[in-house]
GROMACS .gro file of C-alpha atoms in nm:
model
  390
    1MET     CA    1   1.442  -0.035   4.893
    2SER     CA    2   1.642   0.308   4.826
    3ASN     CA    3   1.453   0.610   4.959
    4PHE     CA    4   1.466   0.780   4.625
    5ARG     CA    5   1.198   0.727   4.371
    6PHE     CA    6   1.434   0.879   4.079
    7GLY     CA    7   1.843   0.732   3.967
    8ARG     CA    8   2.045   0.915   4.123
    9ASN     CA    9   2.409   0.889   3.822
   10THR     CA   10   2.576   1.189   3.795
   11PRO     CA   11   2.668   1.371   3.505
   12LYS     CA   12   2.945   1.190   3.504
   13GLU     CA   13   2.784   0.913   3.498
   14ILE     CA   14   2.584   0.965   3.197
   15ASP     CA   15   2.839   1.107   3.020
   16ASP     CA   16   2.998   0.781   3.000
   17SER     CA   17   2.729   0.541   2.885
   18ILE     CA   18   2.625   0.766   2.655
   19THR     CA   19   3.025   0.738   2.581
   20ASN     CA   20   2.979   0.399   2.562
   21ILE     CA   21   2.656   0.309   2.319
   22THR     CA   22   2.853   0.559   2.072
   23PRO     CA   23   3.051   0.300   1.769
   24LEU     CA   24   3.421   0.327   1.826
   25ASN     CA   25   3.448   0.468   1.404
   26THR     CA   26   3.235   0.752   1.538
   27LYS     CA   27   3.457   0.811   1.796
   28ASN     CA   28   3.732   0.788   1.605
   29SER     CA   29   3.626   1.041   1.338
   30ARG     CA   30   3.493   1.272   1.526
   31ASN     CA   31   3.871   1.229   1.728
   32SER     CA   32   3.967   1.294   1.388
   33ILE     CA   33   3.874   1.591   1.274
   34TRP     CA   34   3.917   1.795   1.675
   35ARG     CA   35   4.282   1.738   1.568
   36GLN     CA   36   4.268   1.851   1.231
   37PHE     CA   37   4.079   2.110   1.353
   38GLU     CA   38   4.340   2.223   1.637
   39LYS     CA   39   4.644   2.222   1.369
   40PHE     CA   40   4.450   2.443   1.102
   41CYS     CA   41   4.361   2.695   1.449
   42GLY     CA   42   4.767   2.682   1.487
   43GLU     CA   43   4.874   2.755   1.175
   44ARG     CA   44   4.636   3.069   1.158
   45LYS     CA   45   4.754   3.136   1.494
   46TYR     CA   46   4.386   3.122   1.589
   47VAL     CA   47   4.270   3.147   1.953
   48PHE     CA   48   3.969   3.035   2.171
   49ASP     CA   49   3.915   3.225   2.500
   50GLY     CA   50   3.614   3.316   2.762
   51ASN     CA   51   3.597   3.611   2.592
   52THR     CA   52   3.620   3.511   2.180
   53SER     CA   53   3.272   3.608   2.053
   54THR     CA   54   3.059   3.398   1.816
   55GLU     CA   55   3.094   3.642   1.492
   56LYS     CA   56   3.537   3.575   1.583
   57LEU     CA   57   3.385   3.153   1.593
   58ALA     CA   58   3.126   3.280   1.236
   59PHE     CA   59   3.465   3.325   1.069
   60ILE     CA   60   3.704   3.032   1.196
   61LEU     CA   61   3.433   2.833   1.073
   62LYS     CA   62   3.432   2.975   0.730
   63ASP     CA   63   3.730   2.998   0.742
   64TRP     CA   64   3.780   2.619   0.779
   65GLY     CA   65   3.550   2.516   0.547
   66TYR     CA   66   3.697   2.639   0.225
   67ASN     CA   67   4.010   2.604   0.395
   68MET     CA   68   4.038   2.237   0.479
   69LYS     CA   69   4.315   2.095   0.335
   70LYS     CA   70   4.488   1.700   0.330
   71VAL     CA   71   4.791   1.671   0.587
   72ASP     CA   72   5.032   1.720   0.163
   73GLY     CA   73   4.795   2.003   0.088
   74ASN     CA   74   4.626   1.848  -0.161
   75ASP     CA   75   4.207   1.849  -0.198
   76TYR     CA   76   3.982   1.569   0.001
   77LYS     CA   77   3.790   1.499  -0.177
   78GLU     CA   78   3.450   1.634  -0.162
   79ALA     CA   79   3.211   1.297  -0.029
   80VAL     CA   80   3.484   1.323   0.258
   81ILE     CA   81   3.400   1.703   0.374
   82LYS     CA   82   3.050   1.691   0.354
   83THR     CA   83   3.130   1.368   0.627
   84MET     CA   84   3.415   1.617   0.842
   85TRP     CA   85   3.105   1.851   0.877
   86ASN     CA   86   2.918   1.647   1.047
   87PHE     CA   87   2.971   1.748   1.415
   88ASP     CA   88   2.748   2.007   1.615
   89PRO     CA   89   2.922   2.366   1.578
   90PHE     CA   90   2.846   2.376   1.232
   91VAL     CA   91   2.456   2.288   1.272
   92ASP     CA   92   2.385   2.623   1.478
   93LEU     CA   93   2.149   2.922   1.302
   94GLU     CA   94   2.497   3.180   1.395
   95PHE     CA   95   2.748   2.928   1.129
   96LYS     CA   96   2.566   2.966   0.787
   97GLY     CA   97   2.829   3.166   0.668
   98SER     CA   98   2.980   2.904   0.789
   99ARG     CA   99   2.857   2.633   0.563
  100ASN     CA  100   2.779   2.821   0.307
  101ALA     CA  101   3.166   2.879   0.240
  102ARG     CA  102   3.086   2.422   0.278
  103ASP     CA  103   2.911   2.434  -0.016
  104ALA     CA  104   3.078   2.682  -0.243
  105LYS     CA  105   3.360   2.430  -0.132
  106ARG     CA  106   3.237   2.196  -0.211
  107ARG     CA  107   3.067   2.269  -0.578
  108ASN     CA  108   3.359   2.368  -0.724
  109LEU     CA  109   3.472   2.015  -0.591
  110GLN     CA  110   3.248   1.851  -0.769
  111ILE     CA  111   3.412   2.020  -1.093
  112GLN     CA  112   3.697   1.750  -1.081
  113PRO     CA  113   3.587   1.452  -1.210
  114GLU     CA  114   3.893   1.282  -0.949
  115LYS     CA  115   3.721   1.467  -0.634
  116ARG     CA  116   3.277   1.397  -0.682
  117LYS     CA  117   3.135   1.139  -0.548
  118THR     CA  118   3.097   0.895  -0.817
  119SER     CA  119   2.824   0.657  -0.675
  120SER     CA  120   2.900   0.206  -0.686
  121SER     CA  121   2.849   0.055  -1.030
  122ILE     CA  122   2.627  -0.229  -1.112
  123LEU     CA  123   2.778  -0.492  -1.279
  124THR     CA  124   2.652  -0.668  -1.544
  125LEU     CA  125   2.475  -1.087  -1.497
  126GLU     CA  126   2.767  -1.183  -1.731
  127GLU     CA  127   3.025  -0.975  -1.476
  128TYR     CA  128   2.857  -1.108  -1.150
  129ASN     CA  129   2.841  -1.511  -1.340
  130LYS     CA  130   3.208  -1.463  -1.331
  131ILE     CA  131   3.294  -1.352  -1.005
  132LEU     CA  132   3.092  -1.681  -0.935
  133LYS     CA  133   3.307  -1.914  -1.095
  134ILE     CA  134   3.611  -1.819  -0.947
  135TYR     CA  135   3.546  -1.975  -0.662
  136ASN     CA  136   3.559  -2.332  -0.564
  137GLU     CA  137   3.284  -2.393  -0.233
  138ASP     CA  138   3.527  -2.694  -0.119
  139THR     CA  139   3.765  -2.484   0.052
  140PRO     CA  140   3.711  -2.143   0.391
  141ASP     CA  141   3.764  -1.877   0.122
  142GLY     CA  142   3.543  -1.994  -0.148
  143LEU     CA  143   3.268  -2.070   0.093
  144GLN     CA  144   3.243  -1.787   0.219
  145LYS     CA  145   3.266  -1.517  -0.070
  146MET     CA  146   3.046  -1.784  -0.272
  147PHE     CA  147   2.806  -1.690  -0.023
  148PHE     CA  148   2.866  -1.368   0.007
  149TYR     CA  149   2.849  -1.301  -0.296
  150VAL     CA  150   2.542  -1.481  -0.326
  151ALA     CA  151   2.394  -1.393  -0.031
  152GLY     CA  152   2.500  -0.914  -0.098
  153LEU     CA  153   2.294  -0.927  -0.429
  154GLU     CA  154   1.961  -1.124  -0.292
  155LEU     CA  155   1.974  -1.008   0.047
  156ALA     CA  156   2.074  -0.664  -0.136
  157TRP     CA  157   2.300  -0.578   0.203
  158ARG     CA  158   2.553  -0.205   0.177
  159GLY     CA  159   2.839  -0.192   0.168
  160CYS     CA  160   2.961  -0.266   0.505
  161GLU     CA  161   2.677  -0.497   0.611
  162GLY     CA  162   2.878  -0.879   0.532
  163VAL     CA  163   3.078  -0.720   0.837
  164ASN     CA  164   2.839  -0.726   1.058
  165VAL     CA  165   2.581  -1.034   0.994
  166THR     CA  166   2.639  -1.283   1.256
  167ILE     CA  167   2.426  -1.590   1.260
  168LYS     CA  168   2.175  -1.426   1.539
  169HIS     CA  169   2.038  -1.260   1.169
  170PHE     CA  170   1.900  -1.606   1.026
  171LYS     CA  171   1.630  -1.801   1.131
  172GLU     CA  172   1.507  -2.120   0.990
  173GLU     CA  173   1.167  -2.067   0.869
  174SER     CA  174   0.870  -2.268   0.945
  175ASP     CA  175   0.545  -2.284   0.933
  176ASN     CA  176   0.217  -2.358   1.081
  177CYS     CA  177   0.228  -2.668   1.186
  178GLY     CA  178   0.618  -2.640   1.250
  179LEU     CA  179   0.806  -2.776   0.948
  180PRO     CA  180   1.080  -2.609   0.775
  181THR     CA  181   0.963  -2.425   0.452
  182GLY     CA  182   1.307  -2.498   0.349
  183ARG     CA  183   1.341  -2.096   0.338
  184ILE     CA  184   1.570  -1.879   0.582
  185GLU     CA  185   1.497  -1.580   0.781
  186TYR     CA  186   1.668  -1.301   0.787
  187ASN     CA  187   1.652  -0.941   1.018
  188CYS     CA  188   1.872  -0.729   1.249
  189ILE     CA  189   1.617  -0.709   1.519
  190PHE     CA  190   1.691  -1.133   1.588
  191TYR     CA  191   1.921  -0.997   1.729
  192LYS     CA  192   2.078  -0.669   1.909
  193THR     CA  193   2.116  -0.412   1.629
  194ALA     CA  194   1.916  -0.300   1.328
  195GLN     CA  195   2.021  -0.194   0.976
  196GLY     CA  196   2.113   0.186   0.989
  197GLY     CA  197   2.190   0.292   1.341
  198SER     CA  198   1.811   0.351   1.544
  199HIS     CA  199   1.613   0.272   1.246
  200LYS     CA  200   1.469  -0.122   1.320
  201LEU     CA  201   1.436  -0.311   1.014
  202THR     CA  202   1.128  -0.428   1.041
  203ASP     CA  203   1.050  -0.639   0.697
  204SER     CA  204   1.242  -0.959   0.714
  205LYS     CA  205   1.402  -1.071   0.361
  206TRP     CA  206   1.443  -1.473   0.265
  207LEU     CA  207   1.736  -1.706   0.177
  208ALA     CA  208   1.505  -1.909  -0.120
  209THR     CA  209   1.638  -2.280  -0.203
  210ASN     CA  210   1.753  -2.224  -0.562
  211THR     CA  211   1.646  -2.538  -0.758
  212THR     CA  212   1.726  -2.383  -1.107
  213ASP     CA  213   2.119  -2.367  -1.027
  214PRO     CA  214   2.212  -2.578  -0.606
  215ARG     CA  215   2.564  -2.476  -0.704
  216ILE     CA  216   2.436  -2.120  -0.545
  217CYS     CA  217   2.225  -2.164  -0.368
  218PRO     CA  218   2.187  -1.941  -0.071
  219VAL     CA  219   2.039  -2.169   0.174
  220ARG     CA  220   2.289  -2.489   0.067
  221LEU     CA  221   2.549  -2.250   0.142
  222TYR     CA  222   2.437  -2.118   0.475
  223LYS     CA  223   2.388  -2.432   0.560
  224LYS     CA  224   2.755  -2.588   0.504
  225MET     CA  225   2.904  -2.255   0.605
  226LEU     CA  226   2.732  -2.375   0.970
  227SER     CA  227   2.839  -2.747   0.955
  228LYS     CA  228   3.191  -2.573   0.973
  229ARG     CA  229   3.196  -2.407   1.192
  230GLY     CA  230   3.403  -2.574   1.470
  231LYS     CA  231   3.368  -2.588   1.796
  232HIS     CA  232   3.644  -2.362   1.903
  233ILE     CA  233   3.479  -2.115   1.722
  234THR     CA  234   3.291  -1.839   1.983
  235THR     CA  235   3.196  -1.595   1.803
  236ASP     CA  236   2.858  -1.527   1.695
  237ARG     CA  237   2.967  -1.312   1.386
  238LEU     CA  238   2.911  -1.525   0.989
  239PHE     CA  239   3.217  -1.480   0.801
  240LEU     CA  240   3.535  -1.633   0.992
  241THR     CA  241   3.881  -1.555   0.854
  242PRO     CA  242   3.978  -1.905   0.708
  243ASN     CA  243   4.263  -2.072   0.848
  244PRO     CA  244   4.517  -2.120   0.661
  245ALA     CA  245   4.630  -2.491   0.819
  246TRP     CA  246   4.228  -2.599   0.775
  247ARG     CA  247   4.404  -2.953   0.499
  248GLU     CA  248   4.636  -3.032   0.843
  249PRO     CA  249   4.496  -3.346   1.052
  250SER     CA  250   4.580  -3.153   1.371
  251SER     CA  251   4.391  -2.893   1.252
  252VAL     CA  252   4.137  -2.738   1.436
  253GLY     CA  253   3.906  -2.662   1.172
  254TRP     CA  254   3.793  -2.409   0.810
  255PHE     CA  255   3.866  -2.079   1.034
  256LYS     CA  256   3.972  -1.920   1.310
  257ASN     CA  257   3.781  -1.790   1.645
  258SER     CA  258   3.821  -1.445   1.491
  259PRO     CA  259   3.505  -1.243   1.199
  260VAL     CA  260   3.739  -1.081   0.856
  261GLY     CA  261   3.820  -0.761   0.954
  262ARG     CA  262   3.632  -0.476   0.757
  263ASN     CA  263   3.908  -0.349   0.560
  264GLU     CA  264   3.981  -0.714   0.420
  265MET     CA  265   3.588  -0.775   0.362
  266GLY     CA  266   3.571  -0.396   0.206
  267LYS     CA  267   3.862  -0.502  -0.068
  268TRP     CA  268   3.656  -0.890  -0.192
  269THR     CA  269   3.384  -0.754  -0.437
  270ARG     CA  270   3.647  -0.516  -0.516
  271THR     CA  271   3.921  -0.794  -0.639
  272ALA     CA  272   3.753  -1.016  -0.793
  273ALA     CA  273   3.589  -0.769  -1.034
  274GLU     CA  274   3.966  -0.750  -1.097
  275GLU     CA  275   4.028  -1.089  -1.141
  276ILE     CA  276   3.755  -1.097  -1.389
  277GLY     CA  277   3.876  -0.819  -1.638
  278ILE     CA  278   3.651  -0.505  -1.494
  279ASP     CA  279   3.880  -0.177  -1.544
  280LYS     CA  280   3.881  -0.013  -1.224
  281LYS     CA  281   3.923   0.254  -1.365
  282LYS     CA  282   3.634   0.280  -1.566
  283LYS     CA  283   3.369   0.164  -1.349
  284LYS     CA  284   3.407   0.190  -0.945
  285ILE     CA  285   3.291  -0.192  -0.788
  286SER     CA  286   3.213  -0.263  -0.421
  287ASN     CA  287   3.068  -0.512  -0.201
  288HIS     CA  288   2.768  -0.188  -0.238
  289SER     CA  289   2.811  -0.273  -0.620
  290LEU     CA  290   2.604  -0.574  -0.494
  291ARG     CA  291   2.352  -0.422  -0.363
  292SER     CA  292   2.263  -0.170  -0.707
  293THR     CA  293   2.260  -0.427  -0.938
  294ALA     CA  294   1.968  -0.621  -0.639
  295VAL     CA  295   1.798  -0.302  -0.718
  296SER     CA  296   1.854  -0.204  -1.070
  297GLN     CA  297   1.773  -0.612  -1.186
  298LEU     CA  298   1.467  -0.576  -1.047
  299ALA     CA  299   1.319  -0.297  -1.156
  300LYS     CA  300   1.427  -0.368  -1.505
  301ALA     CA  301   1.251  -0.736  -1.453
  302GLY     CA  302   0.934  -0.489  -1.359
  303VAL     CA  303   0.948  -0.495  -1.010
  304GLY     CA  304   0.772  -0.225  -0.831
  305GLU     CA  305   0.894   0.098  -0.638
  306GLU     CA  306   0.717   0.033  -0.302
  307GLN     CA  307   0.855  -0.334  -0.332
  308LEU     CA  308   1.177  -0.254  -0.362
  309ILE     CA  309   1.218  -0.077  -0.088
  310LYS     CA  310   1.116  -0.415   0.139
  311ILE     CA  311   1.423  -0.589  -0.006
  312THR     CA  312   1.659  -0.219   0.094
  313GLY     CA  313   1.508  -0.157   0.385
  314HIS     CA  314   1.396   0.181   0.266
  315ALA     CA  315   1.221   0.360   0.456
  316ASN     CA  316   1.002   0.546   0.099
  317THR     CA  317   1.169   0.526  -0.255
  318PHE     CA  318   1.283   0.843  -0.255
  319SER     CA  319   1.581   0.726  -0.131
  320ILE     CA  320   1.693   0.432  -0.417
  321LYS     CA  321   1.677   0.616  -0.714
  322PRO     CA  322   2.037   0.640  -0.681
  323TYR     CA  323   2.035   0.298  -0.676
  324LEU     CA  324   1.836   0.236  -1.074
  325GLN     CA  325   2.121   0.298  -1.274
  326LEU     CA  326   2.063   0.164  -1.682
  327ASP     CA  327   2.383  -0.031  -1.861
  328GLY     CA  328   2.464   0.008  -2.237
  329ASP     CA  329   2.219  -0.223  -2.363
  330HIS     CA  330   1.923  -0.119  -2.163
  331HIS     CA  331   1.963   0.301  -2.294
  332TYR     CA  332   2.021   0.162  -2.610
  333GLN     CA  333   1.703  -0.030  -2.601
  334MET     CA  334   1.546   0.365  -2.492
  335ILE     CA  335   1.627   0.499  -2.732
  336ASP     CA  336   1.512   0.309  -3.019
  337LYS     CA  337   1.201   0.292  -2.881
  338LEU     CA  338   1.211   0.713  -2.814
  339ARG     CA  339   1.311   0.790  -3.266
  340ALA     CA  340   1.045   0.473  -3.344
  341ASN     CA  341   0.767   0.667  -3.150
  342SER     CA  342   0.941   0.988  -3.341
  343THR     CA  343   0.934   0.811  -3.654
  344ALA     CA  344   0.588   0.715  -3.624
  345MET     CA  345   0.422   1.066  -3.540
  346GLU     CA  346   0.624   1.220  -3.807
  347GLU     CA  347   0.493   0.963  -4.062
  348SER     CA  348   0.054   1.065  -3.953
  349ASN     CA  349   0.149   1.393  -3.908
  350ASN     CA  350   0.275   1.376  -4.263
  351LYS     CA  351  -0.029   1.153  -4.343
  352SER     CA  352  -0.312   1.377  -4.199
  353THR     CA  353  -0.346   1.647  -4.468
  354ASN     CA  354  -0.462   1.399  -4.653
  355CYS     CA  355  -0.677   1.233  -4.387
  356ALA     CA  356  -1.092   1.321  -4.390
  357PRO     CA  357  -1.131   1.482  -4.062
  358SER     CA  358  -1.306   1.207  -3.942
  359ALA     CA  359  -0.993   0.937  -3.974
  360LEU     CA  360  -0.858   1.298  -3.832
  361VAL     CA  361  -1.020   1.233  -3.499
  362GLN     CA  362  -0.960   0.886  -3.476
  363MET     CA  363  -0.649   0.938  -3.561
  364SER     CA  364  -0.628   1.163  -3.306
  365LYS     CA  365  -0.734   0.965  -3.031
  366ASN     CA  366  -0.442   0.656  -3.083
  367ILE     CA  367  -0.198   0.881  -3.015
  368VAL     CA  368  -0.282   1.052  -2.787
  369THR     CA  369  -0.651   0.955  -2.491
  370THR     CA  370  -0.597   0.575  -2.558
  371SER     CA  371  -0.679   0.523  -2.142
  372PRO     CA  372  -0.438   0.373  -2.026
  373SER     CA  373  -0.658   0.071  -1.934
  374THR     CA  374  -0.690  -0.017  -2.282
  375GLN     CA  375  -0.347   0.080  -2.389
  376THR     CA  376  -0.029  -0.142  -2.428
  377PRO     CA  377   0.298   0.003  -2.151
  378VAL     CA  378   0.604   0.047  -2.268
  379ASN     CA  379   0.890  -0.233  -2.163
  380TYR     CA  380   1.103   0.050  -2.183
  381TYR     CA  381   1.351  -0.243  -1.998
  382ASN     CA  382   1.287  -0.499  -2.193
  383CYS     CA  383   1.230  -0.667  -1.849
  384THR     CA  384   1.356  -1.041  -1.876
  385ILE     CA  385   1.347  -1.261  -1.593
  386ILE     CA  386   1.693  -1.341  -1.426
  387ASN     CA  387   1.868  -1.612  -1.492
  388TYR     CA  388   2.221  -1.718  -1.311
  389ASN     CA  389   2.268  -1.983  -1.586
  390SER     CA  390   2.415  -1.749  -1.840
   0.00000   0.00000   0.00000
């Protein structure tokens, strides 16, 4: 037994341990930013040593914050500049001027349509159903993509979430008697990592049987995907690289023993949208569009924000505001109702001069002071039940 109560790890060992748990993408991003900063300082002939003052460093960072450029000399997009500032020196109080320079640069870029950040557009239900009809579930690629689009919508997956999904994130649900309920529970805490980095996803979501249209039943598609995983598959990633020779008698199976790459999966929804005729110049379509579509459609169907965050996994309702997008039809419906109410109010005012005092008071009560508990709420969204068969 050791005579020491506490650990004896050296600072280097501690730093190595921290490095080992840092995601590879984060490491690459940080290294890329520092390389560009070093090139910037070399071009400006800035030199750092032990005598470099904080004031000089603040001036250099302010210069970098406003004048950072791409290799070809063009400006970065506004969101890229924000990301490139996410490293330690910029958070210190002494470098407030540097942050102000960054903010000024971002504000200038936000004026330019090609530089400003745009959210992923929602898909209409018609567009979504067209995408589902592209694929044939009796092929490796078709089966995976059908499940991806159905699960991505019903579980409100983030854009890159599908890449990291494993078979250990799913578990068949059973009732108190141990009998299967027909639903499949999805929760990232079934495995080692959770959504949102260190934030645990405490609320489960479920894949439910679709009895209306079994063709797009997520439970059935998921079980079919599992049945097509050959014995040679050792990775627990759900989405695998299709085997081009899957039809051959000597083939090992539908899929290779390798996950679908992040860049490859990132193209799925955008490519499908182009295939059904969506103009990518008018609508920004990405895998994240499935999440935006889910939130927007549920909101239009009357689901409250407190219930929506149970689906999205957000900590509070403020985070789902960017997802609530109105399409053209719903915008026109809201404007029509607004104009109709305005016209009715104007007609009432015109008639008020001929009303008896008691009638005027009653009209005022009907228009202004009706109790919320008895007043019929205006359904601006013209709520309907989502029908995937349309």
